[in-house]
C-alpha positions as MATLAB code, in Angstrom:
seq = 'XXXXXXXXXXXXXXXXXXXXXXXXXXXXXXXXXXXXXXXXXXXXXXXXXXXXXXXXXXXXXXXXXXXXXXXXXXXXXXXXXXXXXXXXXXXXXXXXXXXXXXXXXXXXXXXXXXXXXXXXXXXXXXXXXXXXX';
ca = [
       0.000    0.000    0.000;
       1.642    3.386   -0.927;
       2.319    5.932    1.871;
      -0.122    8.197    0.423;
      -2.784    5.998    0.501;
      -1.949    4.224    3.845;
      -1.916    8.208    5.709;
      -5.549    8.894    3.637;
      -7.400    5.659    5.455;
      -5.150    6.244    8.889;
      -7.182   10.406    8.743;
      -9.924    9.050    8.369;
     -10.298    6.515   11.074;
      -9.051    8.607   13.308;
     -11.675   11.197   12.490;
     -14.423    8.752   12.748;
     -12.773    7.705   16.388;
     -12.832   12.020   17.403;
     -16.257   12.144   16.075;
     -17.705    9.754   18.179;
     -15.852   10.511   21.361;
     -17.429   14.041   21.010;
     -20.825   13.007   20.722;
     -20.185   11.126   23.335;
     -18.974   13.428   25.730;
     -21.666   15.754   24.681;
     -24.179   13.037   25.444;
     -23.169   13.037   29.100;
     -22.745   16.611   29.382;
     -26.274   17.351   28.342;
     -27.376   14.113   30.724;
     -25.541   16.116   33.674;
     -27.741   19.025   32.884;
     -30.846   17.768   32.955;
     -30.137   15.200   35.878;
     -32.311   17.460   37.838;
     -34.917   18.071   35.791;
     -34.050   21.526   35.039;
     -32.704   22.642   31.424;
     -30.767   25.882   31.698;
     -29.422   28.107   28.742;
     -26.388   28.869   31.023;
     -25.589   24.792   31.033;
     -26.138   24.543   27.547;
     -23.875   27.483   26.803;
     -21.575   25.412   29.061;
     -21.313   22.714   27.137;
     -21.200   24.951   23.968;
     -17.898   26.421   25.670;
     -16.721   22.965   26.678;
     -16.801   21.648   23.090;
     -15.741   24.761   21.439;
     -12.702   25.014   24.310;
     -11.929   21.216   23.873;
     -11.885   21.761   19.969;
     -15.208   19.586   19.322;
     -15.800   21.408   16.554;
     -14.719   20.265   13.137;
     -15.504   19.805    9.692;
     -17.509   16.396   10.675;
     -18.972   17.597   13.824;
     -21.039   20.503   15.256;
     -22.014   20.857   18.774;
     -25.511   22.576   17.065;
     -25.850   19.655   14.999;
     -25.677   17.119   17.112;
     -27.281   18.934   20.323;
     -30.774   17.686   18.942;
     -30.184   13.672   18.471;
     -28.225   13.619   21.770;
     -30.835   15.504   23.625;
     -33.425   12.723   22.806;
     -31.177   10.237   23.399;
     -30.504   11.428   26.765;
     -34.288   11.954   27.209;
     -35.375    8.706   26.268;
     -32.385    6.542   28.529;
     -33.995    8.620   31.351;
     -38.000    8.022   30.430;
     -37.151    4.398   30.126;
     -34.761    4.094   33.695;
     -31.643    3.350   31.100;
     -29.302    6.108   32.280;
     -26.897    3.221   33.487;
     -26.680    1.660   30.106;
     -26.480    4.981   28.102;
     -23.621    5.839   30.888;
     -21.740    2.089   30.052;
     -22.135    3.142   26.225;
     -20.818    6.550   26.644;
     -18.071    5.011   28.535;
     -17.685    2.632   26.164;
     -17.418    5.076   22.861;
     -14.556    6.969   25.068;
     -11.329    5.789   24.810;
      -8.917    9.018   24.640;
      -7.803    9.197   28.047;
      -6.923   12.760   27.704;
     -10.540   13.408   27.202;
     -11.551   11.042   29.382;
      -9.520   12.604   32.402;
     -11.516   16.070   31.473;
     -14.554   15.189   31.587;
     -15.286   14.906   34.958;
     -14.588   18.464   35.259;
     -16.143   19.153   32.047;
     -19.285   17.371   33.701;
     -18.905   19.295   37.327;
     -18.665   22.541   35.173;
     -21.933   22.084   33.718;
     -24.161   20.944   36.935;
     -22.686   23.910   38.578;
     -23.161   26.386   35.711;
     -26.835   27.104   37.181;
     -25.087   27.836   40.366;
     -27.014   25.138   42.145;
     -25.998   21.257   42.225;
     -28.932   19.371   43.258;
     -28.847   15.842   44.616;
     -29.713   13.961   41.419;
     -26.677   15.607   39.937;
     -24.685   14.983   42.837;
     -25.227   11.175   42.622;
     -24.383   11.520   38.760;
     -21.130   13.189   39.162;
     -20.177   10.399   41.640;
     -20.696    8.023   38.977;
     -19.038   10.191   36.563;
     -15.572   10.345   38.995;
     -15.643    6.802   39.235;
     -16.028    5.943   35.460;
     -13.905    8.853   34.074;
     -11.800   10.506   36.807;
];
């Protein structure tokens, strides 16, 4: 395989990999915030800032493109009591550890962002630190 050709297919899977680390990570960010039942344009600008900050954004992926599909998918793990499996796949999809060591952080940032951090969220960071932390 020529060096060209081998560098075009190693881009791209690593691109794929990036892509779905950050929807990911968004995915739990946006299940922090509404942990307590409260949706909050200051935690969403959070994890705006998180993903612009963490450089999220891309030529594959948008934080405003994919806020929509991971907001239901969020939504329906906690209508149907699956918040523990949508957690395992999140953890799962993760493998950078440099992202993974941000994002409990990442995750505190955003419960706090509404300058309250209610018990539901409390319990979710704790499961947070001891997946990702």
């Amino acid at each position: 395989m020529s060096t060209q050709l081998k560098d075009l297919y190693d881009g791209i899977s690593v691109h794929a990999t990036a892509d779905r680390e950050h929807e990911a990570a968004i995915e739990l960010l946006l299940l922090v915030m509404v942990a307590d039942g409260h949706i909050g344009i200051a935690e969403i600008e959070e994890i705006r800032t998180i993903s612009e900050d963490q450089g999220f954004e891309s030529e594959t992926f948008s934080f405003d493109q994919h806020l929509g599909l991971a907001m239901a998918k969020v939504r329906t793990a906690i209508a149907n009591d699956e918040v523990d499996g949508l957690l395992d796949d999140i953890d799962h999809r993760i493998t950078s550890s440099v992202l993974r060591q941000s994002l409990f952080s990442a995750a505190r940032d955003v419960a706090g962002s509404d300058r309250e951090i209610g018990p539901a969220e409390e319990s979710l960071l704790a499961q947070v630190a001891a997946r990702f932390a």
